[in-house]
Coordinates of C-alpha atoms and ligand atoms in Angstrom, one line a residue:
X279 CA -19.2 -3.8 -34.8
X280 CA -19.9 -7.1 -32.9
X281 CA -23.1 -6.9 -31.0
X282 CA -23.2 -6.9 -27.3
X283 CA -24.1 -10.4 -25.7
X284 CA -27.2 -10.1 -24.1
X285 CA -27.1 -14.0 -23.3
X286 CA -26.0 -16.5 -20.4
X287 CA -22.4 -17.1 -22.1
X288 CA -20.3 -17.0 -23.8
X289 CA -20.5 -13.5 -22.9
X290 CA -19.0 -10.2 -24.7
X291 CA -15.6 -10.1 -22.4
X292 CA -12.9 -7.0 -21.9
X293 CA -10.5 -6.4 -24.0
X294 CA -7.4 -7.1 -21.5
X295 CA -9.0 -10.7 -21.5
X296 CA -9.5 -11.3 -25.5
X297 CA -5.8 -9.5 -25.8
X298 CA -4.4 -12.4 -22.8
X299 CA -4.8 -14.7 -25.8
X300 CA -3.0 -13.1 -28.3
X301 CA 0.4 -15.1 -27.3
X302 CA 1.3 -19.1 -27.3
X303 CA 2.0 -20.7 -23.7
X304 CA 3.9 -24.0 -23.6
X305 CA 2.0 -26.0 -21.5
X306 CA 4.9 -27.4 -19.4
X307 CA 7.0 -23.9 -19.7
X308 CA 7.1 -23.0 -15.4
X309 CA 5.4 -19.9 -16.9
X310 CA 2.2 -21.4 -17.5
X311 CA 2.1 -23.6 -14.3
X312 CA 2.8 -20.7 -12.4
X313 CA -0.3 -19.1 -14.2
X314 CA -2.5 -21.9 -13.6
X315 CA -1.7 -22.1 -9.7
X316 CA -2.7 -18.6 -9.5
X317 CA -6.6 -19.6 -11.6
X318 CA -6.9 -22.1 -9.1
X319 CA -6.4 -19.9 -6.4
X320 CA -8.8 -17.4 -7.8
X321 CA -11.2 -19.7 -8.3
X322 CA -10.8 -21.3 -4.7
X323 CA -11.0 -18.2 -3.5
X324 CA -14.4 -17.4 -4.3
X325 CA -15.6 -19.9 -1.9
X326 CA -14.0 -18.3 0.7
X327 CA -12.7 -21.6 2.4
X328 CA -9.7 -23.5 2.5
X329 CA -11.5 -27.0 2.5
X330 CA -11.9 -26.3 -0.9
X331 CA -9.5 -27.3 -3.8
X332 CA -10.5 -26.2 -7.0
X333 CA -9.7 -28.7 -10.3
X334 CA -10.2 -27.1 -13.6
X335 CA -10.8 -29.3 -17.1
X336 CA -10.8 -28.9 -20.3
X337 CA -14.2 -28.4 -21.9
X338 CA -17.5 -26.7 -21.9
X339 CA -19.9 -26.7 -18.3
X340 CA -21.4 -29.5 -18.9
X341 CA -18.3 -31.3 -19.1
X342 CA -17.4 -30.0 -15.5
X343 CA -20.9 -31.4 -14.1
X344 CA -20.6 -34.9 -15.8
X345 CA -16.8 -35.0 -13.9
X346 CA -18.5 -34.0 -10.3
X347 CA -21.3 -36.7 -11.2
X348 CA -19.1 -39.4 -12.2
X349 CA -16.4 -38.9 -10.5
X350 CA -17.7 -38.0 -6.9
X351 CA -21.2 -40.1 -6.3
X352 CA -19.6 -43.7 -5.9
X353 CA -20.7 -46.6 -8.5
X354 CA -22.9 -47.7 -5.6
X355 CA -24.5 -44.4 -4.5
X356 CA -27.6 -42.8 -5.2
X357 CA -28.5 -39.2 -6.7
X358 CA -31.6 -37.4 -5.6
X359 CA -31.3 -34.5 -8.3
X360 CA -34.1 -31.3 -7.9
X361 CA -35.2 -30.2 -11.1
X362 CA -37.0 -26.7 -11.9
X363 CA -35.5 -26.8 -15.4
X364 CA -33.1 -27.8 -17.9
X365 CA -30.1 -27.9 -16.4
X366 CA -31.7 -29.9 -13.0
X367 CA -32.8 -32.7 -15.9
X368 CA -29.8 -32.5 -17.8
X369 CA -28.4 -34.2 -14.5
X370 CA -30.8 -36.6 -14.4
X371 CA -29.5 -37.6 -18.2
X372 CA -25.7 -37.6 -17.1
X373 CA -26.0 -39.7 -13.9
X374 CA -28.8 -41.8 -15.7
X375 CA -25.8 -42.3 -18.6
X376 CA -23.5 -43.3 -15.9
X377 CA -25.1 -46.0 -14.5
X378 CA -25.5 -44.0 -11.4
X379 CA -28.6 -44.8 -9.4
X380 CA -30.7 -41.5 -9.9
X381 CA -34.0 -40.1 -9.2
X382 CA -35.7 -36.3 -10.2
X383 CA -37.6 -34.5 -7.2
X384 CA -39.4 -32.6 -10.0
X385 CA -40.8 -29.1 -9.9
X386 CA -42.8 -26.7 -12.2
X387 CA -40.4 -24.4 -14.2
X388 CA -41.8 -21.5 -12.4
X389 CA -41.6 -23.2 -8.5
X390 CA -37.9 -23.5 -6.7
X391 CA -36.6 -26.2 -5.0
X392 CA -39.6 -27.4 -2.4
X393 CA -37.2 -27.9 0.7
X394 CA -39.9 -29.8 2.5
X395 CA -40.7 -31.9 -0.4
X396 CA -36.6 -32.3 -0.2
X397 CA -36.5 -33.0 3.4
X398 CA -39.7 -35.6 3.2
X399 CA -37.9 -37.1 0.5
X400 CA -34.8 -38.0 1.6
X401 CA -36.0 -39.1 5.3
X402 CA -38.2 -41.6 3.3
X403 CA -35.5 -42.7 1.0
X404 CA -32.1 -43.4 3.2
X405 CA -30.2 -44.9 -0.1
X406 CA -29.9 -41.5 -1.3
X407 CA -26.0 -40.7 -0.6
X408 CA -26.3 -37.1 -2.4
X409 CA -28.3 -34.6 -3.8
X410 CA -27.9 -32.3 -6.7
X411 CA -29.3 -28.7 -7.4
X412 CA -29.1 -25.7 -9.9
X413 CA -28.0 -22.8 -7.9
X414 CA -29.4 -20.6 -11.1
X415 CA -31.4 -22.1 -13.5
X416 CA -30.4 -21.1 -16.3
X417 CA -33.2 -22.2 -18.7
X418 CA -35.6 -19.2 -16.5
X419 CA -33.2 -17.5 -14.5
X420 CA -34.5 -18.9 -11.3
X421 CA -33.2 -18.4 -8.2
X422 CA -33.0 -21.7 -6.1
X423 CA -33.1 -21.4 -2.6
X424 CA -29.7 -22.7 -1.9
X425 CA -28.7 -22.4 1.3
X426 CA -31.8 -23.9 2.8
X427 CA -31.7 -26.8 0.4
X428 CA -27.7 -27.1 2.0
X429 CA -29.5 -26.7 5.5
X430 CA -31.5 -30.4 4.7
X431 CA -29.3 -31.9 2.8
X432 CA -26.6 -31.5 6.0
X433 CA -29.2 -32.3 8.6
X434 CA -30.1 -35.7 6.3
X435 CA -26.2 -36.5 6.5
X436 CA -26.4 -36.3 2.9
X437 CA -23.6 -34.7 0.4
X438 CA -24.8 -31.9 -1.8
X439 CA -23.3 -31.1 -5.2
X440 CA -24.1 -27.5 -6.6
X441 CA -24.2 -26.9 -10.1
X442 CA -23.5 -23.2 -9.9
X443 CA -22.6 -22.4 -13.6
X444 CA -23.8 -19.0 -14.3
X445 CA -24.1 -18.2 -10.6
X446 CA -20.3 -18.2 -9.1
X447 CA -18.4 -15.4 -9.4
X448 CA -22.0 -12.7 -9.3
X449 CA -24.0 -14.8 -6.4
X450 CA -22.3 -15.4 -3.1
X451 CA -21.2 -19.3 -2.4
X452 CA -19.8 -19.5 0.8
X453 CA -18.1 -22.9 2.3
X454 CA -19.3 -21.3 5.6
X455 CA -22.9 -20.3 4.8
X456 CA -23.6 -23.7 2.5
X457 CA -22.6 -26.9 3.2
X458 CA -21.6 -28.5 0.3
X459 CA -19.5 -31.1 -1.1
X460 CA -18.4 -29.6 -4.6
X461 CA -20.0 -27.4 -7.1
X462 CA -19.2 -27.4 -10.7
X463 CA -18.7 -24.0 -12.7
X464 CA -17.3 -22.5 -15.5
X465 CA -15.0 -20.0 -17.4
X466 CA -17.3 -18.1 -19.9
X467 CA -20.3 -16.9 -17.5
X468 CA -19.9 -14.5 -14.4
X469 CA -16.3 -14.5 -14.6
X470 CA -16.3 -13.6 -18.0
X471 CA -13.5 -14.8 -19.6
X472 CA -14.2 -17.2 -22.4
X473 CA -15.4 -20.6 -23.1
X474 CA -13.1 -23.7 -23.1
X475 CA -12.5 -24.2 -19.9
X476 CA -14.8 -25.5 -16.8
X477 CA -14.3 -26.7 -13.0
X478 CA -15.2 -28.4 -10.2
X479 CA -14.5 -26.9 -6.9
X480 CA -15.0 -30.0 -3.9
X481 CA -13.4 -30.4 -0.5
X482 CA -10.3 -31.9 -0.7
X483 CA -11.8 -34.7 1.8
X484 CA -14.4 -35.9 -0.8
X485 CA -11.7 -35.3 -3.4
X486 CA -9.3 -37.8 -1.7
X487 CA -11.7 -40.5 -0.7
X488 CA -12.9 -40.9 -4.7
X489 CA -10.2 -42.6 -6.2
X490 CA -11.5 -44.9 -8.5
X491 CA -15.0 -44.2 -8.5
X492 CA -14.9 -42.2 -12.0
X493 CA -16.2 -43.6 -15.2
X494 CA -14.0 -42.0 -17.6
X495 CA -10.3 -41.4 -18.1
X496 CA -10.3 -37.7 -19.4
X497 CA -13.2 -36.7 -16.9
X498 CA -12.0 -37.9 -13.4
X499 CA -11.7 -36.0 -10.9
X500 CA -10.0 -36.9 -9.1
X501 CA -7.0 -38.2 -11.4
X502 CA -7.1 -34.2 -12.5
X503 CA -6.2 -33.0 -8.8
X504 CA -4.0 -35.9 -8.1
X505 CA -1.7 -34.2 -11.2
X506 CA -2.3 -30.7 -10.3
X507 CA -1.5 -31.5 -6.8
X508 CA 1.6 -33.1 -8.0
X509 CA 3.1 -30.5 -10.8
X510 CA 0.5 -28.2 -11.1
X511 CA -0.2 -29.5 -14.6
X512 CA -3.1 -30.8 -16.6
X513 CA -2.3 -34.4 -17.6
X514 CA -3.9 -33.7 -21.1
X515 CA -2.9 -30.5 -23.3
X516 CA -5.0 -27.8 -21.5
X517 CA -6.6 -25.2 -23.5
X518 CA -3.6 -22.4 -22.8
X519 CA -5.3 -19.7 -24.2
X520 CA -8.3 -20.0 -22.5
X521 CA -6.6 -20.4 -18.8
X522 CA -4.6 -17.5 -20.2
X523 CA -8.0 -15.2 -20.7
X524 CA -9.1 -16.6 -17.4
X525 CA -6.2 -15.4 -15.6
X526 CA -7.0 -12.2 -16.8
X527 CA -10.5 -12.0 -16.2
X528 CA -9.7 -13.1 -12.6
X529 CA -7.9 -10.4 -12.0
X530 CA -10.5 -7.9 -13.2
X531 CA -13.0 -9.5 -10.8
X532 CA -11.0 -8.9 -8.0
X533 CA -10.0 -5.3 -9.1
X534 CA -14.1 -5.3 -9.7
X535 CA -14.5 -6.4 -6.1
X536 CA -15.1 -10.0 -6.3
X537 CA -18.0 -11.6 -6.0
X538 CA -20.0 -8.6 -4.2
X539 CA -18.4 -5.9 -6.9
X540 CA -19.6 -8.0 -9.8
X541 CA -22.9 -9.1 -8.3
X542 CA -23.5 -5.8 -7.8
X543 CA -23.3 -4.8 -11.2
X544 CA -25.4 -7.2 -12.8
X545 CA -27.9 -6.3 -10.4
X546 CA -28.2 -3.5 -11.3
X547 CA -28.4 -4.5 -14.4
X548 CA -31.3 -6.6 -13.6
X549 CA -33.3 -3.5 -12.2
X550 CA -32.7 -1.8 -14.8
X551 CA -33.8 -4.0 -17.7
X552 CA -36.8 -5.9 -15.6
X553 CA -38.1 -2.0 -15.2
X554 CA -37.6 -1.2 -18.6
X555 CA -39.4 -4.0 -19.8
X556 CA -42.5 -3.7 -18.1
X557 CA -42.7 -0.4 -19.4
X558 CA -42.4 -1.5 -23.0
X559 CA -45.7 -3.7 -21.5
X560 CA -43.7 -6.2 -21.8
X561 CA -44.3 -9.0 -18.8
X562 CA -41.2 -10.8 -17.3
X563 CA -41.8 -14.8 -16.8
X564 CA -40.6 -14.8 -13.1
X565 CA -41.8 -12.7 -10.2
X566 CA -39.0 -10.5 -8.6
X567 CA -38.5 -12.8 -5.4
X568 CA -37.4 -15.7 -7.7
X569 CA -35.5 -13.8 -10.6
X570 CA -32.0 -14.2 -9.8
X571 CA -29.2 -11.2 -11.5
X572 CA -28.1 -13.5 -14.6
X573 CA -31.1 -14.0 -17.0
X574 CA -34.6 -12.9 -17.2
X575 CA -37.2 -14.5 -19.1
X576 CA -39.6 -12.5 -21.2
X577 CA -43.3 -13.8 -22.3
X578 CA -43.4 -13.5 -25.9
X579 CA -46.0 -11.0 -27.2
X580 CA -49.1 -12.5 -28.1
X581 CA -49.3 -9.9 -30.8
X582 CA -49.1 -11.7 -34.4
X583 CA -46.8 -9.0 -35.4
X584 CA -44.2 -10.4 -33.6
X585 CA -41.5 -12.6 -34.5
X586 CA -39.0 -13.6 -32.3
X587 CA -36.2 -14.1 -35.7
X588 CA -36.9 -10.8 -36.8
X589 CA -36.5 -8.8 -33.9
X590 CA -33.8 -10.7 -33.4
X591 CA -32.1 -9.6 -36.7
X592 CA -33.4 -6.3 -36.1
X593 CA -31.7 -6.3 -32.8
X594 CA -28.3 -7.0 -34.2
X595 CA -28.3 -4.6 -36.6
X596 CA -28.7 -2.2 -33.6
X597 CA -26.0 -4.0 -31.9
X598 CA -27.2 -6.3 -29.7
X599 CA -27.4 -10.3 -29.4
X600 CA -30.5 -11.6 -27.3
X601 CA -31.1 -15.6 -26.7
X602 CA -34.2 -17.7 -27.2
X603 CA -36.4 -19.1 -24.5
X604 CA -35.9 -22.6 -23.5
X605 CA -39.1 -23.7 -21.6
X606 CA -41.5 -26.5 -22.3
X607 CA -45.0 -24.5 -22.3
X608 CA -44.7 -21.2 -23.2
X609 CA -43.2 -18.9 -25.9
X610 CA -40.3 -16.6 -24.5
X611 CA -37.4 -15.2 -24.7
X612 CA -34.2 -14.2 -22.7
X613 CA -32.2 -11.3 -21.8
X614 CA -28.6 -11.8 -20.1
X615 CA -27.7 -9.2 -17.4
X616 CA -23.8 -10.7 -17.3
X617 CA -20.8 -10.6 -19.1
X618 CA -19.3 -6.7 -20.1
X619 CA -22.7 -5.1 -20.1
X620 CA -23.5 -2.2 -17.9
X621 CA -26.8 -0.3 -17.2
X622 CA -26.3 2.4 -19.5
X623 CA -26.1 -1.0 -22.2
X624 CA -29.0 -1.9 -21.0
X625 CA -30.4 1.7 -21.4
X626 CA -29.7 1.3 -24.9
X627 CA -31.3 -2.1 -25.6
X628 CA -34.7 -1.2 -24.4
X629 CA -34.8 1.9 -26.8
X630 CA -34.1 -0.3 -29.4
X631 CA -36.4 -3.2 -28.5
X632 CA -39.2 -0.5 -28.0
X633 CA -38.3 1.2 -31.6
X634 CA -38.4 -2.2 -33.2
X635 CA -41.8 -3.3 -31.1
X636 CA -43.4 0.6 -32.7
X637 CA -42.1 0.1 -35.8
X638 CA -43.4 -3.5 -36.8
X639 CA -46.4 -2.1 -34.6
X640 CA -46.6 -5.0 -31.5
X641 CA -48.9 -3.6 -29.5
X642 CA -50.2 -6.2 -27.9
X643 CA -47.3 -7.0 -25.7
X644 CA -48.1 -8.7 -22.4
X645 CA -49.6 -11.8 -21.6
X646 CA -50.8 -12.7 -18.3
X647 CA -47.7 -13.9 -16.4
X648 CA -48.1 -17.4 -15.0
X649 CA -47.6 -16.2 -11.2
X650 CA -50.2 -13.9 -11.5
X651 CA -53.6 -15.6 -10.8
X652 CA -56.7 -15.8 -13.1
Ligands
LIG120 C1 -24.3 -22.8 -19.0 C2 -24.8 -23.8 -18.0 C3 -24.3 -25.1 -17.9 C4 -23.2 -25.6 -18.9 O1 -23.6 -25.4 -20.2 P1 -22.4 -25.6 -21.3 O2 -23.2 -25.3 -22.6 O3 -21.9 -27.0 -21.3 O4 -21.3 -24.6 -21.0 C5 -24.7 -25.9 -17.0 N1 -25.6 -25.5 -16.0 C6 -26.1 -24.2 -16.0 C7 -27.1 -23.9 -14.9 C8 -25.7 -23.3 -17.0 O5 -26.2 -22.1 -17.0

């Protein structure tokens, strides 16, 4: 038995979606295109507006924000990019790559986006021509306060562009509620299918107007839409089995009642695992106002009995998959909330994290959490 994915993707997926790959598409056949049209109009769909056209590409996330980046902020425009974590800087590295003109409105790992800072910033800097943000960060499982940073952005005449990877599809994104220009998301996290593919969905206004601007052939934007607008197909061979999975996993988060259905879930989720942590005496990174339903980040014990490898081995052999932490200062680790897991999973990975932490005798298990004051 595989383990469960208790991570932020790729994610344990249904069946119906693993068994969508188990047959060859050609990519031309009017099969296929007729299956991709129908992705795209999922995925457009959970923004809930028709401004929006949604451009999928080949690759992991990442490669889906690099193609927003490079391919939307012109050769002579400027990125204000808010960081709270690793994704927020990995921005900073793509448009600094580029040769786009960026700067980093930097926050603690713990803090979200400072929307005065924000505002203070860009009244002081009028260059700036758009402004990136992490709807989750990934790296704590922060919340960002999205559509207030939206709010600024719109009043600064700015364009905002939304890296909403393992928040679309769980955490509500409407065209209506936040104005933004394009967000970039992907295949293998709240959707659940698996990994391969990623997107960008931007209004079709910004789409148009960027002709040119990209840095690469095989990541522009806007090259992609200009072909799927034309045929409906990729211009490169996409990955068929992947789109294939997609399609299927679509169709489950619709039946699961889109976005609220499946945010639903993993919140629940959330509750669940966040209470049965802190009874374990275990202490979460994040207070509850800032965790968002994806990811929660635990504070290592400071008990020397524990070993984050072990338990992790230990874990599997029970039948579950955790992740490593991924901040600068302090030990942690993380537990996904996404992906085919339910609360009765969860039930069963905190009895089994809490018969591991008896038997290799942890019991000093909580650290102060940062939030929490001296
Ligand atoms: C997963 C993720 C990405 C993309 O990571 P890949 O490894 O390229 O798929 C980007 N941003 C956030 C916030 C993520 O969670």
């Amino acid at each position: 038995m595989e383990p469960l994915l208790l991570t932020p993707g790729p994610l344990t997926t249904a069946p119906e979606t693993r068994a969508a790959m188990a047959r060859d598409w050609g990519s031309r056949d009017p099969r296929f295109v007729a299956l991709v049209g129908r992705v795209c109009a999922a995925l457009e769909g959970l923004v809930e507006d028709a401004r929006y056209a949604a451009v999928p590409l080949q690759g992991s996330g990442t490669f889906a924000v690099e193609s927003m980046i490079g391919s939307l902020v012109p050769p002579e425009g400027k990125l204000l990019v808010c960081v709270n974590g690793a994704y927020g800087k990995r921005m900073v590295a793509i448009a600094g790559r580029l040769g786009r003109s960026v700067e980093a409105l930097e926050h603690a790992e713990i803090e979200p986006v400072d929307v005065a800072r924000l505002e203070a910033c860009l009244a002081q800097d009028p260059t700036v021509t758009h402004v990136a943000v992490v709807h989750c960060e990934t790296t704590t499982g922060l919340l960002n306060p999205i559509e207030e940073v939206a709010r600024v952005v719109q009043a600064q005449g700015r364009a905002l562009l939304i890296d909403a990877m393992s928040a679309l599809g769980a955490l509500p994104l409407r065209g209506q509620d936040v104005a933004f220009e394009a967000v970039a998301g992907s295949a293998n996290k709240c959707l659940e299918g698996v990994p391969g593919l990623a997107f960008v969905l931007a209004t079709e206004a910004a789409l148009g107007a960027s002709e040119g601007y990209a840095h690469s052939v095989s990541l522009d934007l806007h090259a992609q839409w200009a072909r799927l607008c034309k045929d409906g197909q990729f211009r490169f061979t996409p990955p068929t089995h992947v789109l294939a999975a997609l399609d299927a996993a679509l169709a489950q988060h619709a039946s699961d009642g889109g976005v609220a259905g499946r945010g639903a879930r993993y919140e629940d989720n959330r509750r669940c695992l966040v209470e049965g942590l802190r009874a374990l005496g275990l202490q979460t990174l994040l207070p509850d106002a800032l965790q968002a339903p994806i990811i929660v980040t635990v504070l290592s014990p400071p008990d020397r009995r524990w070993d984050f490898g072990e338990v992790y081995a230990a874990l599997v052999d029970r039948g579950f998959a955790i992740y490593p932490g991924k901040l600068t200062e302090m030990d942690t680790f993380r537990v996904g909330c996404i992906g085919q897991v339910y609360a009765s999973d969860i039930e069963r990975f905190l009895s089994a994290l809490g018969q591991i932490l008896d038997e290799r005798g942890v019991v000093d298990r909580a650290p102060r959490a940062p939030w929490e004051g001296a």
